[in-house]
PDB file of C-alpha atoms in Angstrom:
ATOM      1  CA  MET A 362      25.932 -60.508   8.503  1.00 76.00           C
ATOM      2  CA  ALA A 363      24.050 -58.147  10.555  1.00 93.00           C
ATOM      3  CA  GLN A 364      21.725 -55.183   9.543  1.00 97.00           C
ATOM      4  CA  VAL A 365      23.435 -52.004  10.727  1.00 98.00           C
ATOM      5  CA  ALA A 366      21.895 -48.379  11.365  1.00 98.00           C
ATOM      6  CA  TRP A 367      23.891 -45.219  11.955  1.00 98.00           C
ATOM      7  CA  ILE A 368      22.317 -42.342  13.943  1.00 98.00           C
ATOM      8  CA  GLY A 369      23.795 -38.880  13.732  1.00 98.00           C
ATOM      9  CA  LEU A 370      25.563 -37.006  10.707  1.00 97.00           C
ATOM     10  CA  GLY A 371      27.698 -34.361  12.613  1.00 94.00           C
ATOM     11  CA  ASN A 372      31.061 -33.447  11.243  1.00 92.00           C
ATOM     12  CA  MET A 373      32.716 -36.780  12.957  1.00 95.00           C
ATOM     13  CA  GLY A 374      29.212 -38.932  12.366  1.00 97.00           C
ATOM     14  CA  ARG A 375      29.366 -38.181   8.232  1.00 97.00           C
ATOM     15  CA  GLY A 376      32.745 -39.568   7.562  1.00 97.00           C
ATOM     16  CA  MET A 377      32.268 -42.795   9.778  1.00 98.00           C
ATOM     17  CA  ALA A 378      28.883 -43.519   8.433  1.00 98.00           C
ATOM     18  CA  LYS A 379      30.232 -42.705   4.947  1.00 98.00           C
ATOM     19  CA  ASN A 380      33.280 -45.291   5.104  1.00 98.00           C
ATOM     20  CA  LEU A 381      31.095 -47.929   7.061  1.00 98.00           C
ATOM     21  CA  ALA A 382      28.601 -47.881   4.114  1.00 98.00           C
ATOM     22  CA  ALA A 383      31.403 -48.023   1.596  1.00 98.00           C
ATOM     23  CA  LYS A 384      33.585 -50.695   3.183  1.00 97.00           C
ATOM     24  CA  GLY A 385      31.836 -52.343   6.056  1.00 97.00           C
ATOM     25  CA  PRO A 386      30.715 -56.180   6.120  1.00 96.00           C
ATOM     26  CA  LEU A 387      27.062 -55.159   5.566  1.00 95.00           C
ATOM     27  CA  SER A 388      24.174 -57.533   4.522  1.00 90.00           C
ATOM     28  CA  SER A 389      22.143 -54.794   3.158  1.00 97.00           C
ATOM     29  CA  PRO A 390      22.169 -50.855   2.831  1.00 98.00           C
ATOM     30  CA  LEU A 391      23.393 -48.870   5.821  1.00 98.00           C
ATOM     31  CA  ILE A 392      20.273 -47.365   7.548  1.00 98.00           C
ATOM     32  CA  ILE A 393      20.663 -43.687   8.275  1.00 98.00           C
ATOM     33  CA  PHE A 394      18.883 -41.515  10.731  1.00 98.00           C
ATOM     34  CA  ASN A 395      19.615 -37.803  11.639  1.00 97.00           C
ATOM     35  CA  ARG A 396      17.229 -35.408  13.573  1.00 94.00           C
ATOM     36  CA  THR A 397      17.410 -33.123  10.694  1.00 95.00           C
ATOM     37  CA  ILE A 398      16.140 -34.996   8.005  1.00 95.00           C
ATOM     38  CA  SER A 399      17.520 -33.048   4.889  1.00 96.00           C
ATOM     39  CA  ARG A 400      20.847 -33.848   6.099  1.00 96.00           C
ATOM     40  CA  ALA A 401      20.131 -37.678   5.968  1.00 97.00           C
ATOM     41  CA  ASN A 402      18.588 -37.544   2.211  1.00 97.00           C
ATOM     42  CA  THR A 403      21.806 -35.430   1.143  1.00 97.00           C
ATOM     43  CA  PHE A 404      24.100 -38.072   2.834  1.00 97.00           C
ATOM     44  CA  ALA A 405      21.965 -40.695   1.177  1.00 97.00           C
ATOM     45  CA  SER A 406      22.034 -39.127  -2.143  1.00 97.00           C
ATOM     46  CA  GLN A 407      25.758 -38.930  -2.105  1.00 97.00           C
ATOM     47  CA  ASN A 408      26.649 -42.025  -0.622  1.00 97.00           C
ATOM     48  CA  ALA A 409      25.638 -45.450  -2.408  1.00 97.00           C
ATOM     49  CA  ASN A 410      24.612 -48.559  -0.026  1.00 98.00           C
ATOM     50  CA  THR A 411      22.708 -46.337   2.161  1.00 98.00           C
ATOM     51  CA  THR A 412      18.854 -45.828   2.936  1.00 98.00           C
ATOM     52  CA  VAL A 413      17.261 -43.220   5.308  1.00 98.00           C
ATOM     53  CA  ALA A 414      15.070 -44.052   8.296  1.00 98.00           C
ATOM     54  CA  SER A 415      11.796 -42.124   8.962  1.00 97.00           C
ATOM     55  CA  SER A 416      12.512 -41.955  12.690  1.00 97.00           C
ATOM     56  CA  ILE A 417      15.030 -43.160  15.348  1.00 98.00           C
ATOM     57  CA  GLN A 418      12.386 -46.140  16.191  1.00 98.00           C
ATOM     58  CA  ASP A 419      12.337 -46.866  12.426  1.00 98.00           C
ATOM     59  CA  ALA A 420      16.167 -47.329  12.105  1.00 98.00           C
ATOM     60  CA  VAL A 421      16.189 -49.318  15.510  1.00 98.00           C
ATOM     61  CA  SER A 422      13.405 -51.712  14.529  1.00 98.00           C
ATOM     62  CA  LYS A 423      14.978 -52.737  11.291  1.00 97.00           C
ATOM     63  CA  ALA A 424      18.899 -53.025  12.558  1.00 98.00           C
ATOM     64  CA  ASP A 425      20.671 -55.492  14.472  1.00 98.00           C
ATOM     65  CA  ILE A 426      23.299 -53.324  15.334  1.00 98.00           C
ATOM     66  CA  ILE A 427      22.764 -49.380  16.109  1.00 98.00           C
ATOM     67  CA  PHE A 428      25.799 -46.860  15.950  1.00 98.00           C
ATOM     68  CA  THR A 429      25.034 -43.513  17.355  1.00 98.00           C
ATOM     69  CA  CYS A 430      27.128 -40.524  17.133  1.00 98.00           C
ATOM     70  CA  VAL A 431      25.711 -37.371  18.545  1.00 97.00           C
ATOM     71  CA  GLY A 432      26.983 -34.030  20.046  1.00 94.00           C
ATOM     72  CA  ASP A 433      26.241 -34.071  23.651  1.00 97.00           C
ATOM     73  CA  ASP A 434      25.136 -35.672  26.726  1.00 98.00           C
ATOM     74  CA  THR A 435      21.280 -34.501  26.420  1.00 98.00           C
ATOM     75  CA  ALA A 436      21.321 -35.529  22.759  1.00 97.00           C
ATOM     76  CA  ILE A 437      22.443 -39.314  23.381  1.00 98.00           C
ATOM     77  CA  GLN A 438      19.875 -39.506  26.363  1.00 98.00           C
ATOM     78  CA  GLU A 439      17.125 -38.328  24.112  1.00 98.00           C
ATOM     79  CA  THR A 440      18.278 -40.614  21.067  1.00 98.00           C
ATOM     80  CA  ILE A 441      18.489 -43.669  23.662  1.00 98.00           C
ATOM     81  CA  SER A 442      15.112 -42.979  25.075  1.00 98.00           C
ATOM     82  CA  ALA A 443      13.526 -43.026  21.529  1.00 98.00           C
ATOM     83  CA  ALA A 444      15.338 -46.073  20.537  1.00 98.00           C
ATOM     84  CA  LEU A 445      13.966 -47.925  23.900  1.00 98.00           C
ATOM     85  CA  THR A 446      10.508 -47.471  22.887  1.00 97.00           C
ATOM     86  CA  GLU A 447      10.916 -50.253  20.557  1.00 97.00           C
ATOM     87  CA  ASN A 448      11.711 -53.674  21.161  1.00 97.00           C
ATOM     88  CA  VAL A 449      15.350 -54.071  21.336  1.00 98.00           C
ATOM     89  CA  LYS A 450      16.057 -57.657  23.225  1.00 98.00           C
ATOM     90  CA  GLY A 451      19.137 -58.870  21.331  1.00 98.00           C
ATOM     91  CA  LYS A 452      20.350 -55.873  19.520  1.00 98.00           C
ATOM     92  CA  LEU A 453      23.651 -54.265  19.972  1.00 98.00           C
ATOM     93  CA  PHE A 454      24.150 -50.413  20.552  1.00 98.00           C
ATOM     94  CA  VAL A 455      27.559 -48.991  19.748  1.00 98.00           C
ATOM     95  CA  ASP A 456      27.941 -45.131  20.846  1.00 98.00           C
ATOM     96  CA  CYS A 457      30.566 -43.019  19.216  1.00 98.00           C
ATOM     97  CA  SER A 458      29.615 -39.882  21.217  1.00 98.00           C
ATOM     98  CA  THR A 459      32.165 -38.060  23.319  1.00 98.00           C
ATOM     99  CA  ILE A 460      30.135 -37.699  26.894  1.00 98.00           C
ATOM    100  CA  HIS A 461      30.552 -37.689  30.491  1.00 98.00           C
ATOM    101  CA  PRO A 462      31.049 -41.009  31.984  1.00 98.00           C
ATOM    102  CA  ASN A 463      28.429 -41.040  34.096  1.00 98.00           C
ATOM    103  CA  THR A 464      25.968 -40.663  31.057  1.00 98.00           C
ATOM    104  CA  THR A 465      27.755 -43.556  29.550  1.00 98.00           C
ATOM    105  CA  THR A 466      27.073 -45.815  32.593  1.00 98.00           C
ATOM    106  CA  SER A 467      23.529 -44.717  32.615  1.00 98.00           C
ATOM    107  CA  ILE A 468      22.675 -45.253  29.050  1.00 98.00           C
ATOM    108  CA  ALA A 469      24.500 -48.688  28.998  1.00 98.00           C
ATOM    109  CA  ALA A 470      22.415 -49.488  31.949  1.00 98.00           C
ATOM    110  CA  SER A 471      18.987 -48.549  30.439  1.00 98.00           C
ATOM    111  CA  ILE A 472      19.837 -50.499  27.448  1.00 98.00           C
ATOM    112  CA  GLN A 473      21.123 -53.517  28.924  1.00 98.00           C
ATOM    113  CA  GLN A 474      17.948 -53.580  31.116  1.00 98.00           C
ATOM    114  CA  ARG A 475      16.040 -54.059  27.908  1.00 98.00           C
ATOM    115  CA  GLY A 476      18.007 -57.304  26.834  1.00 98.00           C
ATOM    116  CA  ALA A 477      19.831 -55.350  24.502  1.00 98.00           C
ATOM    117  CA  SER A 478      23.997 -55.223  24.496  1.00 98.00           C
ATOM    118  CA  PHE A 479      26.280 -52.113  24.519  1.00 98.00           C
ATOM    119  CA  VAL A 480      29.512 -50.761  23.831  1.00 98.00           C
ATOM    120  CA  ALA A 481      30.934 -47.548  24.411  1.00 98.00           C
ATOM    121  CA  SER A 482      33.259 -46.216  21.357  1.00 98.00           C
ATOM    122  CA  PRO A 483      34.269 -42.784  21.566  1.00 98.00           C
ATOM    123  CA  VAL A 484      36.647 -42.218  18.782  1.00 98.00           C
ATOM    124  CA  PHE A 485      39.928 -39.933  18.567  1.00 97.00           C
ATOM    125  CA  GLY A 486      40.826 -37.875  15.604  1.00 95.00           C
ATOM    126  CA  ALA A 487      39.391 -34.719  13.533  1.00 91.00           C
ATOM    127  CA  PRO A 488      36.796 -34.655  10.866  1.00 92.00           C
ATOM    128  CA  ALA A 489      39.330 -34.906   7.994  1.00 92.00           C
ATOM    129  CA  MET A 490      40.428 -38.431   9.777  1.00 95.00           C
ATOM    130  CA  ALA A 491      36.928 -39.552  10.115  1.00 97.00           C
ATOM    131  CA  GLU A 492      36.394 -39.033   6.274  1.00 96.00           C
ATOM    132  CA  ALA A 493      39.736 -40.779   5.859  1.00 97.00           C
ATOM    133  CA  GLY A 494      38.718 -43.855   7.999  1.00 97.00           C
ATOM    134  CA  GLN A 495      41.830 -42.815  10.318  1.00 97.00           C
ATOM    135  CA  VAL A 496      40.170 -42.289  13.690  1.00 98.00           C
ATOM    136  CA  ILE A 497      41.166 -44.630  16.613  1.00 98.00           C
ATOM    137  CA  CYS A 498      37.948 -46.417  18.060  1.00 98.00           C
ATOM    138  CA  VAL A 499      38.088 -46.834  21.960  1.00 98.00           C
ATOM    139  CA  LEU A 500      35.912 -49.925  22.835  1.00 98.00           C
ATOM    140  CA  ALA A 501      34.729 -50.786  26.348  1.00 98.00           C
ATOM    141  CA  GLY A 502      32.163 -53.591  27.213  1.00 98.00           C
ATOM    142  CA  ALA A 503      31.686 -56.864  27.177  1.00 98.00           C
ATOM    143  CA  LYS A 504      34.237 -58.721  25.183  1.00 98.00           C
ATOM    144  CA  GLU A 505      31.825 -60.614  23.215  1.00 98.00           C
ATOM    145  CA  ALA A 506      29.999 -57.410  22.179  1.00 98.00           C
ATOM    146  CA  ILE A 507      33.080 -55.732  21.176  1.00 98.00           C
ATOM    147  CA  ASP A 508      33.965 -58.750  19.129  1.00 98.00           C
ATOM    148  CA  GLN A 509      30.662 -58.049  17.292  1.00 98.00           C
ATOM    149  CA  VAL A 510      31.761 -54.584  16.849  1.00 98.00           C
ATOM    150  CA  LYS A 511      35.552 -54.919  15.582  1.00 98.00           C
ATOM    151  CA  PRO A 512      34.783 -55.848  12.048  1.00 98.00           C
ATOM    152  CA  TYR A 513      33.370 -52.532  11.372  1.00 98.00           C
ATOM    153  CA  THR A 514      36.537 -50.541  12.926  1.00 98.00           C
ATOM    154  CA  THR A 515      40.128 -51.207  11.827  1.00 97.00           C
ATOM    155  CA  GLY A 516      40.000 -50.916   7.976  1.00 97.00           C
ATOM    156  CA  VAL A 517      36.369 -49.525   7.770  1.00 98.00           C
ATOM    157  CA  ILE A 518      35.752 -46.388  10.169  1.00 98.00           C
ATOM    158  CA  SER A 519      39.252 -46.532  11.948  1.00 98.00           C
ATOM    159  CA  LYS A 520      42.998 -47.317  11.630  1.00 98.00           C
ATOM    160  CA  ALA A 521      43.138 -49.016  15.012  1.00 98.00           C
ATOM    161  CA  VAL A 522      41.047 -49.599  18.310  1.00 98.00           C
ATOM    162  CA  ILE A 523      41.889 -49.436  22.197  1.00 98.00           C
ATOM    163  CA  ASP A 524      40.488 -52.477  23.462  1.00 98.00           C
ATOM    164  CA  PHE A 525      38.987 -52.374  26.976  1.00 98.00           C
ATOM    165  CA  SER A 526      37.313 -55.770  26.743  1.00 98.00           C
ATOM    166  CA  ASP A 527      35.309 -56.825  29.777  1.00 98.00           C
ATOM    167  CA  GLU A 528      35.699 -53.308  31.245  1.00 98.00           C
ATOM    168  CA  GLN A 529      33.003 -51.054  32.199  1.00 98.00           C
ATOM    169  CA  PRO A 530      31.799 -49.061  29.206  1.00 98.00           C
ATOM    170  CA  SER A 531      32.569 -45.541  31.259  1.00 98.00           C
ATOM    171  CA  LYS A 532      36.406 -46.169  30.701  1.00 98.00           C
ATOM    172  CA  ALA A 533      36.168 -45.273  27.363  1.00 98.00           C
ATOM    173  CA  SER A 534      34.576 -42.052  27.916  1.00 98.00           C
ATOM    174  CA  GLN A 535      37.016 -41.431  30.667  1.00 98.00           C
ATOM    175  CA  LEU A 536      40.025 -41.900  28.358  1.00 98.00           C
ATOM    176  CA  LYS A 537      38.220 -39.857  25.478  1.00 98.00           C
ATOM    177  CA  ILE A 538      37.262 -36.810  27.975  1.00 98.00           C
ATOM    178  CA  MET A 539      41.034 -36.793  29.177  1.00 98.00           C
ATOM    179  CA  GLY A 540      42.542 -37.143  25.759  1.00 98.00           C
ATOM    180  CA  ASN A 541      40.467 -34.559  24.648  1.00 98.00           C
ATOM    181  CA  THR A 542      42.179 -31.905  27.480  1.00 98.00           C
ATOM    182  CA  PHE A 543      45.562 -32.809  25.431  1.00 98.00           C
ATOM    183  CA  VAL A 544      43.962 -31.354  22.422  1.00 97.00           C
ATOM    184  CA  LEU A 545      42.584 -28.431  24.208  1.00 98.00           C
ATOM    185  CA  GLN A 546      45.846 -27.677  26.268  1.00 98.00           C
ATOM    186  CA  MET A 547      47.690 -28.191  22.680  1.00 98.00           C
ATOM    187  CA  VAL A 548      45.462 -25.512  21.173  1.00 98.00           C
ATOM    188  CA  GLU A 549      46.425 -23.097  24.231  1.00 98.00           C
ATOM    189  CA  THR A 550      49.982 -23.578  23.910  1.00 98.00           C
ATOM    190  CA  ILE A 551      50.376 -23.103  20.153  1.00 98.00           C
ATOM    191  CA  ALA A 552      48.099 -20.048  20.258  1.00 98.00           C
ATOM    192  CA  GLU A 553      50.423 -18.470  23.277  1.00 98.00           C
ATOM    193  CA  GLY A 554      53.251 -19.276  21.268  1.00 98.00           C
ATOM    194  CA  LEU A 555      52.153 -17.427  18.146  1.00 98.00           C
ATOM    195  CA  VAL A 556      51.174 -14.749  19.908  1.00 98.00           C
ATOM    196  CA  VAL A 557      54.386 -14.035  21.799  1.00 98.00           C
ATOM    197  CA  ALA A 558      56.654 -14.836  18.838  1.00 98.00           C
ATOM    198  CA  GLU A 559      54.532 -12.163  16.960  1.00 97.00           C
ATOM    199  CA  LYS A 560      54.798  -9.544  19.622  1.00 97.00           C
ATOM    200  CA  SER A 561      58.381 -10.289  20.467  1.00 98.00           C
ATOM    201  CA  GLY A 562      59.881  -9.938  16.950  1.00 97.00           C
ATOM    202  CA  LEU A 563      60.796 -13.865  16.508  1.00 98.00           C
ATOM    203  CA  GLY A 564      58.016 -14.122  14.126  1.00 97.00           C
ATOM    204  CA  THR A 565      55.340 -16.503  13.507  1.00 97.00           C
ATOM    205  CA  ASP A 566      57.242 -18.182  10.570  1.00 97.00           C
ATOM    206  CA  ALA A 567      60.173 -19.354  12.982  1.00 98.00           C
ATOM    207  CA  LEU A 568      57.698 -20.714  15.142  1.00 98.00           C
ATOM    208  CA  GLN A 569      55.982 -22.456  12.469  1.00 97.00           C
ATOM    209  CA  GLY A 570      59.205 -24.133  11.477  1.00 97.00           C
ATOM    210  CA  PHE A 571      60.020 -25.168  14.741  1.00 98.00           C
ATOM    211  CA  ILE A 572      56.528 -26.846  15.219  1.00 98.00           C
ATOM    212  CA  GLU A 573      57.103 -28.569  11.830  1.00 98.00           C
ATOM    213  CA  ALA A 574      60.239 -29.910  12.881  1.00 98.00           C
ATOM    214  CA  VAL A 575      59.500 -31.030  16.191  1.00 98.00           C
ATOM    215  CA  PHE A 576      55.721 -31.713  16.575  1.00 96.00           C
ATOM    216  CA  PRO A 577      54.515 -32.762  13.033  1.00 92.00           C
ATOM    217  CA  GLY A 578      50.864 -33.728  12.893  1.00 92.00           C
ATOM    218  CA  PRO A 579      48.057 -31.981  14.974  1.00 93.00           C
ATOM    219  CA  TYR A 580      50.266 -29.269  16.148  1.00 97.00           C
ATOM    220  CA  VAL A 581      51.025 -28.407  12.588  1.00 97.00           C
ATOM    221  CA  ALA A 582      47.456 -28.311  11.566  1.00 95.00           C
ATOM    222  CA  TYR A 583      46.278 -26.003  14.250  1.00 97.00           C
ATOM    223  CA  ALA A 584      49.142 -23.589  13.709  1.00 98.00           C
ATOM    224  CA  ASN A 585      48.095 -23.410   9.880  1.00 97.00           C
ATOM    225  CA  ARG A 586      44.659 -22.884  11.040  1.00 97.00           C
ATOM    226  CA  MET A 587      45.320 -20.181  13.333  1.00 98.00           C
ATOM    227  CA  ARG A 588      48.117 -18.143  11.214  1.00 98.00           C
ATOM    228  CA  SER A 589      46.063 -18.609   7.861  1.00 97.00           C
ATOM    229  CA  GLY A 590      43.028 -16.827   9.709  1.00 97.00           C
ATOM    230  CA  ASP A 591      40.692 -20.171   9.573  1.00 96.00           C
ATOM    231  CA  TYR A 592      39.812 -19.854  12.855  1.00 97.00           C
ATOM    232  CA  HIS A 593      37.828 -16.667  12.033  1.00 97.00           C
ATOM    233  CA  LYS A 594      36.979 -16.966   8.364  1.00 96.00           C
ATOM    234  CA  ARG A 595      34.819 -20.300   8.316  1.00 93.00           C
ATOM    235  CA  ALA A 596      31.080 -20.201   8.218  1.00 93.00           C
ATOM    236  CA  GLU A 597      31.047 -23.355  10.295  1.00 91.00           C
ATOM    237  CA  PRO A 598      33.539 -24.405  13.031  1.00 94.00           C
ATOM    238  CA  LEU A 599      35.344 -27.707  12.598  1.00 91.00           C
ATOM    239  CA  PHE A 600      35.286 -28.208  16.408  1.00 93.00           C
ATOM    240  CA  ALA A 601      32.690 -26.054  17.546  1.00 95.00           C
ATOM    241  CA  VAL A 602      33.432 -24.115  21.013  1.00 97.00           C
ATOM    242  CA  ASP A 603      30.231 -25.111  22.821  1.00 96.00           C
ATOM    243  CA  LEU A 604      31.262 -28.782  22.149  1.00 95.00           C
ATOM    244  CA  SER A 605      34.668 -28.304  23.064  1.00 97.00           C
ATOM    245  CA  ARG A 606      33.708 -26.310  26.446  1.00 98.00           C
ATOM    246  CA  LYS A 607      31.092 -29.364  27.181  1.00 98.00           C
ATOM    247  CA  ASP A 608      34.351 -31.598  27.139  1.00 98.00           C
ATOM    248  CA  ALA A 609      36.222 -29.108  29.449  1.00 98.00           C
ATOM    249  CA  ARG A 610      33.321 -29.159  31.776  1.00 98.00           C
ATOM    250  CA  HIS A 611      33.292 -33.160  31.912  1.00 98.00           C
ATOM    251  CA  ALA A 612      37.185 -33.186  32.362  1.00 98.00           C
ATOM    252  CA  LEU A 613      36.984 -30.646  35.470  1.00 98.00           C
ATOM    253  CA  ASP A 614      34.134 -32.631  36.997  1.00 98.00           C
ATOM    254  CA  MET A 615      36.112 -35.898  36.764  1.00 98.00           C
ATOM    255  CA  ALA A 616      38.988 -34.349  38.183  1.00 98.00           C
ATOM    256  CA  LYS A 617      36.846 -32.852  40.861  1.00 98.00           C
ATOM    257  CA  SER A 618      35.169 -36.040  41.575  1.00 97.00           C
ATOM    258  CA  VAL A 619      38.778 -37.397  42.736  1.00 97.00           C
ATOM    259  CA  GLY A 620      40.102 -34.475  44.501  1.00 98.00           C
ATOM    260  CA  ALA A 621      42.324 -33.126  41.617  1.00 98.00           C
ATOM    261  CA  THR A 622      42.558 -30.246  39.476  1.00 98.00           C
ATOM    262  CA  MET A 623      43.287 -29.315  35.858  1.00 98.00           C
ATOM    263  CA  LYS A 624      44.407 -25.710  35.782  1.00 98.00           C
ATOM    264  CA  GLY A 625      45.446 -25.873  32.067  1.00 98.00           C
ATOM    265  CA  VAL A 626      41.883 -26.539  31.322  1.00 98.00           C
ATOM    266  CA  GLU A 627      40.619 -24.026  33.343  1.00 98.00           C
ATOM    267  CA  VAL A 628      42.748 -21.604  31.525  1.00 98.00           C
ATOM    268  CA  VAL A 629      41.787 -22.781  27.752  1.00 98.00           C
ATOM    269  CA  ASP A 630      37.961 -22.977  28.860  1.00 98.00           C
ATOM    270  CA  ALA A 631      38.238 -19.239  29.939  1.00 98.00           C
ATOM    271  CA  HIS A 632      39.535 -18.548  26.690  1.00 98.00           C
ATOM    272  CA  MET A 633      36.934 -20.441  24.767  1.00 98.00           C
ATOM    273  CA  ALA A 634      34.465 -18.565  26.642  1.00 98.00           C
ATOM    274  CA  GLN A 635      35.771 -15.329  25.022  1.00 98.00           C
ATOM    275  CA  VAL A 636      35.744 -17.157  21.656  1.00 98.00           C
ATOM    276  CA  LYS A 637      31.831 -17.940  22.190  1.00 98.00           C
ATOM    277  CA  GLU A 638      31.261 -14.321  23.209  1.00 98.00           C
ATOM    278  CA  HIS A 639      33.056 -12.926  20.186  1.00 98.00           C
ATOM    279  CA  MET A 640      31.822 -15.573  17.499  1.00 97.00           C
ATOM    280  CA  GLY A 641      28.941 -17.000  18.688  1.00 97.00           C
ATOM    281  CA  ALA A 642      27.716 -20.252  16.895  1.00 94.00           C
ATOM    282  CA  ARG A 643      30.633 -19.811  14.405  1.00 96.00           C
ATOM    283  CA  GLY A 644      33.050 -20.505  17.255  1.00 98.00           C
ATOM    284  CA  ASP A 645      36.092 -22.811  16.855  1.00 97.00           C
ATOM    285  CA  VAL A 646      38.381 -24.190  19.367  1.00 98.00           C
ATOM    286  CA  ALA A 647      41.136 -22.914  17.287  1.00 98.00           C
ATOM    287  CA  GLY A 648      39.579 -19.358  17.967  1.00 98.00           C
ATOM    288  CA  VAL A 649      41.420 -19.579  21.428  1.00 98.00           C
ATOM    289  CA  TYR A 650      44.062 -17.894  19.289  1.00 98.00           C
ATOM    290  CA  GLY A 651      41.955 -14.867  18.921  1.00 98.00           C
ATOM    291  CA  ALA A 652      41.186 -14.643  22.488  1.00 98.00           C
ATOM    292  CA  VAL A 653      44.845 -14.873  23.291  1.00 98.00           C
ATOM    293  CA  ARG A 654      45.580 -12.231  20.762  1.00 98.00           C
ATOM    294  CA  GLN A 655      42.943  -9.877  22.242  1.00 98.00           C
ATOM    295  CA  GLU A 656      44.521 -10.368  25.776  1.00 97.00           C
ATOM    296  CA  ALA A 657      47.770  -9.339  24.314  1.00 98.00           C
ATOM    297  CA  GLY A 658      46.377  -6.035  22.776  1.00 97.00           C
ATOM    298  CA  LEU A 659      46.043  -7.348  19.163  1.00 97.00           C
ATOM    299  CA  LYS A 660      43.033  -7.619  17.157  1.00 97.00           C
ATOM    300  CA  PHE A 661      40.820 -11.074  17.785  1.00 98.00           C
ATOM    301  CA  GLU A 662      41.277 -11.774  13.793  1.00 97.00           C
ATOM    302  CA  ASN A 663      44.624 -11.695  12.260  1.00 95.00           C
ATOM    303  CA  ASP A 664      45.328 -10.145   9.094  1.00 81.00           C
ATOM    304  CA  ALA A 665      46.537 -13.362   7.141  1.00 59.00           C
TER     305      ALA A 665
END
């Protein structure tokens, strides 16, 4: 069995790393690194079968397979640049970050030029799904490399995979970015519906009942977060508006590059900009509800 490292302990990364340490086919404790070392130390103290690396280079030098899961394109570029200061020949890098397809192509080329293998593995699912091992991994790259990754996915960090064996790694990032636009536009739809239901006299209870009956799952979860006021009460966002706007920018750029438009994404991005202005770093994508409320003459924060 291979020695495995995990780099990045954000909202999604923590859950996946936890499951990898607990259920993965590991030959020795999972090597953990996070830019905020105190977060890595706290994680290791709470999760058995883990050990903390002092640097990215330390983690990479000791591992055969290196998983990365960081917040944005700049972070993954910096992470890979640091990793490649080590001898990585024969190692396998697996990136779970949500980044632009062009960034995926760039880091894949850099890794492969150094004699290592690369698999893009962005995931679909919320932090709670990552914690429960219920995300869906999108795997793209050489089949031989993907076959090495699969033992760490279904039944460990994920419930299923979407397999793009022998496809360009960028295809996984394309699907992830397009998939996230469905989430963003779902949030916009729920927010608009709740506001109109409230102002028209239909009532949000009635709309909630419809959502639960017809659109179970994430629709219900987001509607609950909006109606309960979670979108403005929590100290830290579940899906930070800065990250969701990054996804929107990537989607709009993808569309523009092929001569298409995504008007729905443009609308929700404008509302996310209002969320950022109102809430700053605490802004969550569910705060789109607050922005839509403001446009309708209501307070950003509801009274639930």
